[in-house]
Coordinates of C-alpha atoms and ligand atoms in Angstrom, one line a residue:
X515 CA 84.4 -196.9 134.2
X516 CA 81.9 -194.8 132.7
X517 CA 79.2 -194.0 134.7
X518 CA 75.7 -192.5 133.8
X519 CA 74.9 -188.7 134.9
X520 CA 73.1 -190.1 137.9
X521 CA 76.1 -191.9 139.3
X522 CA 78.4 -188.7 138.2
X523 CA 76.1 -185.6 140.3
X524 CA 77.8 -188.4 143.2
X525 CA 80.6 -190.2 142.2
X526 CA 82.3 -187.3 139.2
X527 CA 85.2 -185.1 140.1
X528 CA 87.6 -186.4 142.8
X529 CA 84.5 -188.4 144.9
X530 CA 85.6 -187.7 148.7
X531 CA 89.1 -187.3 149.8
X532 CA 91.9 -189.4 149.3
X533 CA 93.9 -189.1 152.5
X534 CA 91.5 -189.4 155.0
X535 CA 88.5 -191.1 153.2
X536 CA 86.5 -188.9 154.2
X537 CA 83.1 -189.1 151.9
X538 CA 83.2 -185.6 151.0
X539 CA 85.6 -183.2 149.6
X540 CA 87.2 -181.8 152.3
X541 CA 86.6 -177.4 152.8
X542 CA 90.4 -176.1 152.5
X543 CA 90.1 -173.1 153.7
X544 CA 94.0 -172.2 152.9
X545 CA 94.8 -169.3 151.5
X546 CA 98.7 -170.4 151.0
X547 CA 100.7 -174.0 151.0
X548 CA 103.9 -175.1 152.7
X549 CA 106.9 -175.5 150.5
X550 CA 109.1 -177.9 151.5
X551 CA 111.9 -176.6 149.8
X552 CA 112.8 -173.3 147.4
X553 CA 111.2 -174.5 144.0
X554 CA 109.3 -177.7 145.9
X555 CA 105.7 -177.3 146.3
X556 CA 103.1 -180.4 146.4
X557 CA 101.2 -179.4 143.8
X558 CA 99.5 -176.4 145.3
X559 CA 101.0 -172.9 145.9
X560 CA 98.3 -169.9 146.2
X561 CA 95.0 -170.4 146.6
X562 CA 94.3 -168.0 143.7
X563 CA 96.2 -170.4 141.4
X564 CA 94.6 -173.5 143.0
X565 CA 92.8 -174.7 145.5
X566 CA 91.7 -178.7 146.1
X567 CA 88.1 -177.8 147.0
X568 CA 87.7 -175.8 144.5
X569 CA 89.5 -178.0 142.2
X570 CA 87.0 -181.2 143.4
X571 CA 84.3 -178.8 142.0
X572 CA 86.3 -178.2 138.6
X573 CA 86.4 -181.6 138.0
X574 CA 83.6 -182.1 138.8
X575 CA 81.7 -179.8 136.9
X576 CA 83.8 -181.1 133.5
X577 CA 82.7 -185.1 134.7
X578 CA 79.3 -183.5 134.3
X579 CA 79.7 -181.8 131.1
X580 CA 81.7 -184.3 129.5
X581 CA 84.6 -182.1 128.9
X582 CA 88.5 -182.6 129.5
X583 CA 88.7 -179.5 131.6
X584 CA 86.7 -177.1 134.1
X585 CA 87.1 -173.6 135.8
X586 CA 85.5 -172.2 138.6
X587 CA 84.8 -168.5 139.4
X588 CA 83.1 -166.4 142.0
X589 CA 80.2 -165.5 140.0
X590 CA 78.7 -166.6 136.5
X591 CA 79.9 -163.1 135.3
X592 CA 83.2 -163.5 136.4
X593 CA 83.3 -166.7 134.0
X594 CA 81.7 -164.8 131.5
X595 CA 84.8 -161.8 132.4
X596 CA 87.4 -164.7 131.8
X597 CA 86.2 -165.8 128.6
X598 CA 85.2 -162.9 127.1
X599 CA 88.9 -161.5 127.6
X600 CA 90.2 -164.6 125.4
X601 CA 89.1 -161.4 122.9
X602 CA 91.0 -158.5 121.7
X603 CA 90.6 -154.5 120.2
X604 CA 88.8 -155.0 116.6
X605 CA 87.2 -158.8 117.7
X606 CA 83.4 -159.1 117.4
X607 CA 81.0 -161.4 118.7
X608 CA 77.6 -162.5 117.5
X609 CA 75.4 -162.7 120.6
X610 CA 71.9 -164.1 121.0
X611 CA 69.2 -161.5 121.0
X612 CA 67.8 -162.6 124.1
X613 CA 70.3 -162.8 126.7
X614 CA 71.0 -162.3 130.6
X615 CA 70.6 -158.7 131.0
X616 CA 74.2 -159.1 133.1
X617 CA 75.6 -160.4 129.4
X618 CA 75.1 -158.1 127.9
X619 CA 76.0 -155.3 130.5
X620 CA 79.4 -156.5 130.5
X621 CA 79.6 -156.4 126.6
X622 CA 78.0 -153.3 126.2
X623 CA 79.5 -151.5 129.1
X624 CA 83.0 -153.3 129.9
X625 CA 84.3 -154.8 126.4
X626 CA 83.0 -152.2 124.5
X627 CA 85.1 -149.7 125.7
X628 CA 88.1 -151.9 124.8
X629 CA 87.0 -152.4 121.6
X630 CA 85.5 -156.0 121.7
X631 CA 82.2 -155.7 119.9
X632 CA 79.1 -157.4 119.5
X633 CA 76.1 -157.9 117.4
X634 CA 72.7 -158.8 118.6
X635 CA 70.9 -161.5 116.4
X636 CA 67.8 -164.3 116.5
X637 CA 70.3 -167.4 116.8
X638 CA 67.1 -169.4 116.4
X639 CA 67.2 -168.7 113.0
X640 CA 70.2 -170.2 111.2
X641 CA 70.1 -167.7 107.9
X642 CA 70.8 -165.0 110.8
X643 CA 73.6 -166.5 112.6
X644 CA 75.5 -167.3 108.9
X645 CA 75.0 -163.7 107.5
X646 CA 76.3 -162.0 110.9
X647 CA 79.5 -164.2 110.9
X648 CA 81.7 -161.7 109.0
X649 CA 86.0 -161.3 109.1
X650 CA 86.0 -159.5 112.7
X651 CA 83.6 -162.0 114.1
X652 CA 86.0 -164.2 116.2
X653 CA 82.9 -166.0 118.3
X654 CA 78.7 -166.9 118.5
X655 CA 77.6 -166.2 122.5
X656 CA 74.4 -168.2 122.8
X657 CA 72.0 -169.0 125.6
X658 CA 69.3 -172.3 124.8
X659 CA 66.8 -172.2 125.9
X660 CA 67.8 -168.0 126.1
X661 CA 66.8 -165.9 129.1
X662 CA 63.8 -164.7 129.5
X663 CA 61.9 -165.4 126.3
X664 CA 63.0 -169.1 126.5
X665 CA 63.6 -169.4 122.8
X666 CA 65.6 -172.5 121.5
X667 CA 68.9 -172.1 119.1
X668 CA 69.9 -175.2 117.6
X669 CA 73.4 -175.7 119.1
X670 CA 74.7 -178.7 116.7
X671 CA 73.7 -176.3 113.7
X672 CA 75.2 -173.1 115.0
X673 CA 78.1 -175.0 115.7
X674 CA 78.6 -176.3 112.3
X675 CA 78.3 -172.6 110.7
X676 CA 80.9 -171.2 113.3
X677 CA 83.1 -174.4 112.6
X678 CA 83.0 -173.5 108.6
X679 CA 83.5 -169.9 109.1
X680 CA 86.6 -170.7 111.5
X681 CA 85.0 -169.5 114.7
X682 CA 84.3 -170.6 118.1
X683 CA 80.9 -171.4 120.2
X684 CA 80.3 -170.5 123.3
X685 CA 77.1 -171.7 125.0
X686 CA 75.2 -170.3 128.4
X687 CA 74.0 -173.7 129.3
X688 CA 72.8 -172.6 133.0
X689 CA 68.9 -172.8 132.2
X690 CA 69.4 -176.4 131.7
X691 CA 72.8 -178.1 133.3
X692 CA 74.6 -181.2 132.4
X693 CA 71.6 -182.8 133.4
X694 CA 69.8 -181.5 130.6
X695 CA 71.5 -180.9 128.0
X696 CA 75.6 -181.1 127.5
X697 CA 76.6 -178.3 124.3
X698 CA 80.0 -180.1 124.4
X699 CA 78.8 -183.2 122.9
X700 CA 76.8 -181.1 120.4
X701 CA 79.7 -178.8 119.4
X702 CA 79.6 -176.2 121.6
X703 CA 83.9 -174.9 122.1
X704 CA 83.0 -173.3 125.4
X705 CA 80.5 -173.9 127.8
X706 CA 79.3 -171.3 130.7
X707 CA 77.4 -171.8 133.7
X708 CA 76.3 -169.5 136.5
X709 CA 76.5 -171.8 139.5
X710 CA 75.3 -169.6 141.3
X711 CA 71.4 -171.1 139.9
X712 CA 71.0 -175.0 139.2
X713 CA 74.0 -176.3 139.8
X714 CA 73.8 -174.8 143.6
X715 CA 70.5 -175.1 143.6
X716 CA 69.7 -173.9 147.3
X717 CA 69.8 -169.9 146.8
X718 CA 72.8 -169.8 148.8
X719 CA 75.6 -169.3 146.9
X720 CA 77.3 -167.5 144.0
X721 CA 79.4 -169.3 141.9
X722 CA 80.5 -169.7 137.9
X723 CA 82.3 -171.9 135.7
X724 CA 83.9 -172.6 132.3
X725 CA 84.1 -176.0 130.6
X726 CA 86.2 -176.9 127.5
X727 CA 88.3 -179.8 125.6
X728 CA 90.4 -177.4 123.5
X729 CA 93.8 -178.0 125.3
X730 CA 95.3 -174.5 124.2
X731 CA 92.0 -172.8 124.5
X732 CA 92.2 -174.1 128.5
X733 CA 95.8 -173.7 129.0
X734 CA 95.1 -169.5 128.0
X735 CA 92.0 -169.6 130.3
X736 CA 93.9 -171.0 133.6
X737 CA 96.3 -168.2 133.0
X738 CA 93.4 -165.7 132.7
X739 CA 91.9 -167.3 135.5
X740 CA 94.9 -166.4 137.3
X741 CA 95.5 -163.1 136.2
X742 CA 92.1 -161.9 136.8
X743 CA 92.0 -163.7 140.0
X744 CA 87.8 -163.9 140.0
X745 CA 88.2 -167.9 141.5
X746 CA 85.8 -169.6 143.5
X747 CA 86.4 -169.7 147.4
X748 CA 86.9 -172.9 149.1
X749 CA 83.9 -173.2 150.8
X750 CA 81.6 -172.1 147.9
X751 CA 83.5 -174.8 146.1
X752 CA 81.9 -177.1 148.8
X753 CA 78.4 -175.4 148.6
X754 CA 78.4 -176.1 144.8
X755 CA 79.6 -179.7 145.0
X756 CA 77.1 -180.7 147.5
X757 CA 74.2 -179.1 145.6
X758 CA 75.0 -181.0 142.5
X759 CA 74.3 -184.5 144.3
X760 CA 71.1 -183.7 144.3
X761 CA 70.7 -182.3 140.9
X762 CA 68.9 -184.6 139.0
X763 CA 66.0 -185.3 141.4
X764 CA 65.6 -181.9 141.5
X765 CA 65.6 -181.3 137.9
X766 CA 63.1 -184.1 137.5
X767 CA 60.7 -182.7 139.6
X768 CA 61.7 -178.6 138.6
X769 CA 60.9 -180.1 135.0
X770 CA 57.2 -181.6 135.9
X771 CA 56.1 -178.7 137.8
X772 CA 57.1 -176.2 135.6
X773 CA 54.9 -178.5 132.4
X774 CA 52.0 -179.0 134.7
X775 CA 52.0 -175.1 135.0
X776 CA 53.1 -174.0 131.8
X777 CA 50.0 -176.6 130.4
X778 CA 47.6 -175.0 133.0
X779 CA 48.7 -171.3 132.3
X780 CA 48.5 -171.9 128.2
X781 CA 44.3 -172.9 129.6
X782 CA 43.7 -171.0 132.1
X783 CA 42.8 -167.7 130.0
X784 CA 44.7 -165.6 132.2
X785 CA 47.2 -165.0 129.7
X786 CA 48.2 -163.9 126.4
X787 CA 51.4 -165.7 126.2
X788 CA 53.1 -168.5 127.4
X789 CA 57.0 -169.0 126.4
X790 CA 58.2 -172.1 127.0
X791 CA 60.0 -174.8 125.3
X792 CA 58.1 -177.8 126.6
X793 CA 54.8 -177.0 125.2
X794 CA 54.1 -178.7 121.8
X795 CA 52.8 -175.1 120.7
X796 CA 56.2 -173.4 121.3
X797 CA 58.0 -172.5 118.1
X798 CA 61.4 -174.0 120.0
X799 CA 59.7 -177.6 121.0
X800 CA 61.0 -180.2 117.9
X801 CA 64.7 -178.9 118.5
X802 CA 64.4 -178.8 122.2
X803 CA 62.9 -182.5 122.4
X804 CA 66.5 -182.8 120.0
X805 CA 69.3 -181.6 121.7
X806 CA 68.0 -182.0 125.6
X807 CA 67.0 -184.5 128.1
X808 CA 63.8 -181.8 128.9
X809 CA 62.5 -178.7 128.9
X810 CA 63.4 -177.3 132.1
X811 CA 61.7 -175.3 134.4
X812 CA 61.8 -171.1 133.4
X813 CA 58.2 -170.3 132.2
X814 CA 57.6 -166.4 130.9
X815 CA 54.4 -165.3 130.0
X816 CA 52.5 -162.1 129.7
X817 CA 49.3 -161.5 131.9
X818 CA 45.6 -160.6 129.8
X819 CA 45.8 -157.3 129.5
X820 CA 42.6 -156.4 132.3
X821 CA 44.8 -157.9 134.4
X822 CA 47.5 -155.6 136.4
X823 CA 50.9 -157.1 136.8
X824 CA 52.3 -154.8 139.8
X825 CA 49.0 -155.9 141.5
X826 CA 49.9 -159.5 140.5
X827 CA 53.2 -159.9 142.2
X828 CA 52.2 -158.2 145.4
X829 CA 49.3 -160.7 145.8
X830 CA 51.7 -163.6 145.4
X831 CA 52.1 -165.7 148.7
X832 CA 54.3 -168.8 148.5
X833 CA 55.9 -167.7 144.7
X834 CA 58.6 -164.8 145.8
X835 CA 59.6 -162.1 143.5
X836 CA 63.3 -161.9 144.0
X837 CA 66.4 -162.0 141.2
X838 CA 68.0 -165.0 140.3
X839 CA 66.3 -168.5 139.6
X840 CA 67.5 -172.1 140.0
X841 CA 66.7 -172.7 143.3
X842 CA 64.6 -175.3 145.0
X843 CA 61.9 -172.3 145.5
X844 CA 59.8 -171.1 143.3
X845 CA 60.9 -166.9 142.5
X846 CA 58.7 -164.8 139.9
X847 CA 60.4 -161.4 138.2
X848 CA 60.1 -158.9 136.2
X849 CA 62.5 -158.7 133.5
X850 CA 62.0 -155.2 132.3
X851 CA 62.9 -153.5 135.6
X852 CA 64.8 -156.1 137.4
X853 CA 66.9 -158.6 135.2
X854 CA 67.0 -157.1 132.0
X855 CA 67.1 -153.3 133.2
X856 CA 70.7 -153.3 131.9
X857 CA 69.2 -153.6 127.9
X858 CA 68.1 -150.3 127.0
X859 CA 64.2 -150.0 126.1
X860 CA 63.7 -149.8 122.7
X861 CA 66.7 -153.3 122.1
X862 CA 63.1 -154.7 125.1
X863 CA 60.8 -153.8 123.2
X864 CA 62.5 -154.8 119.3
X865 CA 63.4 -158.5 120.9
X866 CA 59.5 -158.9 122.7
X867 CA 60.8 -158.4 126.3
X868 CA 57.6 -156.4 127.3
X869 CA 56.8 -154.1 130.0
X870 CA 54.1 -157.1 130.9
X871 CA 56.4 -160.0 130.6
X872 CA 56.8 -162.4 134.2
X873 CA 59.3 -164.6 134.4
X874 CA 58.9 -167.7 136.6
X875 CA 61.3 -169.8 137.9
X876 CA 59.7 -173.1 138.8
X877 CA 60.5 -174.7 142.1
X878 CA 59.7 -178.0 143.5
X879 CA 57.3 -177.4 145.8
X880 CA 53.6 -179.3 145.5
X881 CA 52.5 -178.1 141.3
X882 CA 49.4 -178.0 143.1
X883 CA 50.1 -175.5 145.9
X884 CA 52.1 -172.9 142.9
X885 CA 48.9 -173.8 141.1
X886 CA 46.6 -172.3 143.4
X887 CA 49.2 -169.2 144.3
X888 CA 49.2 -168.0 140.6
X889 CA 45.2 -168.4 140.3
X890 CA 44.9 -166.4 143.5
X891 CA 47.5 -163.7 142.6
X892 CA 46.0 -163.5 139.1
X893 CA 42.3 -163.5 140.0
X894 CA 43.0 -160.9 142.4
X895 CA 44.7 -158.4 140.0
X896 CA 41.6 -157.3 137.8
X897 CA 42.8 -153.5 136.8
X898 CA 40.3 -151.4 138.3
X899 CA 37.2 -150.3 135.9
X900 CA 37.5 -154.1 133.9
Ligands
LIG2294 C1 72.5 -165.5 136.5 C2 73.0 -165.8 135.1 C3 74.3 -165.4 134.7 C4 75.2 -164.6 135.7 O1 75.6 -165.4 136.7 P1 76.0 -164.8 138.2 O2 76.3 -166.0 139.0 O3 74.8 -164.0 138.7 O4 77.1 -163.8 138.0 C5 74.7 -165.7 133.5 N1 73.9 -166.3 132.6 C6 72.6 -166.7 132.9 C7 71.8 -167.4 132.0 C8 72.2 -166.4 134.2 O5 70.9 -166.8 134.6

């Protein structure tokens, strides 16, 4: 029976257990399985190779997705380390410009030294994407909406110019989730998530996964999955499985904070900039309102200039300047030094990720209440002399 995402976040996957009845997945916190004979398992060796927790969340995840199969990992990098080794010596990949800093650490610093290369370009504009696709080009890495400058790549068009050329798209799609948006359905080959944001939701756990219908492509990514060994533990598993039942009343209330504020910042006059694909002024809003269910709920902006941004984020009191994003609470950063320390400056400054640029994850705390914090913080920031 087909069921509608809202019935999925709490019904996909394997819904409960089976041998007990037991409403949720059970935590099977087994590192090994009892063979009944040499050669006669049940289905379930190593934990490493498979685990039914963390199997409940693969499912799950795929349910969400609308793919045929799913792959959990320890971390969104570790996903992105499993994929990204599908990849060989002399194999290039066209990346979005904007990208999480971690991304392109591991390109830069891990898969560069094997030889897997990359090139860096807008994948908002399609006359980009098509003239970087040359022989060695074997994939197109995007993020939409694309971390932290928010800007929008039209997945159903990038997909068609990989397609044509005979290469594969692979979509970030953690900003949004499922719930949001689904790159499968829009021709995305593989889809990424860093669970360890939405998905989880609570700031409380790291997680990743990998979603795909490509049988072969999926069979070679168990066996990496394997071989790398960078799975999901069972209890995460768990963690992850019971965030997503509440993922799409969260997102619907992450989503009308984060337009009340991005409306109030773009009037407010306390800013030069406000990114964000939800605003009608936003170059990314007509293919946004396209290809997703919403906006979702990262703002960036960049503070008037007589104000003083370090002064800014000390002065915050319910908004927390931490890493990471996704979670129920609202966290503020700073890309430059903090996410996106791992891009070197000039690559910043070339793609418009400023020394002055906030990033602002939007919980789902009272708009009101963040409202008042950022007036506060901002209103108490005036650089000294101004
Ligand atoms: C956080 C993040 C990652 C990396 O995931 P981890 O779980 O931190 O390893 C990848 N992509 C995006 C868009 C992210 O925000």
């Amino acid at each position: 029976m087909g069921m509608k995402i809202d019935s999925l976040l709490i019904h996909g996957g394997t819904d409960g257990d089976v041998t007990t009845g037991a409403v949720n997945v059970p935590v099977y916190q087994t590192s090994t399985y009892r063979q009944d004979g040499l050669g006669e398992n049940r289905g379930w060796e190593y934990s490493r190779t498979g685990n039914p927790t963390r199997a409940a969340a693969e499912k799950l995840v795929a349910d969400l997705e609308q793919g045929k199969y799913g792959l959990a990992f320890a971390s969104g990098l570790a996903a992105i380390n499993t994929v990204l080794s599908l990849f060989e010596t002399g194999d290039k990949l066209v990346v979005s410009d904007n990208i999480y800093g971690g991304t392109f650490r591991i390109l830069d610093n891990v898969f560069n030294r094997f030889g897997i290369t990359y090139t860096i370009v807008d994948t908002s504009d399609l006359s980009k994407v098509e003239a970087a696709i040359d022989d060695d080009v074997r994939a197109v890495y995007v993020e939409s909406p694309a971390n932290p400058l928010l800007t929008v790549t039209d997945i159903e068009k990038v997909a068609e110019t990989a397609h044509r050329k005979g290469k594969l798209l692979i979509v970030d799609n953690t900003f949004l989730t499922p719930y949001l948006q689904r790159p499968l359905t829009l021709g995305a080959d593989i889809v990424i998530h860093s669970g360890t944001k939405y998905l989880g939701g609570h700031s409380d756990v790291i997680s990743g996964f990998v979603i795909l219908n490509d049988k072969e492509l999926a069979d070679r990514l168990y066996y990496l999955q394997n071989a790398i060994g960078g799975v999901l533990a069972p209890w995460d598993s768990y963690l992850v499985i019971r965030g997503i039942k509440t993922l799409g009343v969260r997102m619907d209330r992450h989503v009308e904070n984060a337009g009340r504020i991005a409306e109030w910042l773009l009037q407010s006059g306390y800013v030069s900039r406000v990114y964000y694909p939800g605003l009608k002024s936003d170059p990314g809003y007509e293919v946004q309102k396209k290809q997703a269910d919403g906006a979702g709920a990262m703002i960036s902006f960049v503070l008037d200039e007589k104000y003083d941004h370090r002064k800014f984020f000390r002065n915050l009191r319910i908004i927390t300047l931490a890493e990471s994003l996704g979670g129920v609470e609202s966290l503020v950063c700073h890309p430059a030094s903090m996410t996106h320390a791992a891009i070197p400056p000039e690559i910043r400054k070339e793609v418009g990720i400023v020394d002055e640029l906030i990033r602002l994850s939007v919980g789902i705390e009272d708009a009101g209440d963040l409202i008042d914090d950022l007036k506060q913080a901002v209103e108490n920031s005036v650089k000294e002399g101004k």
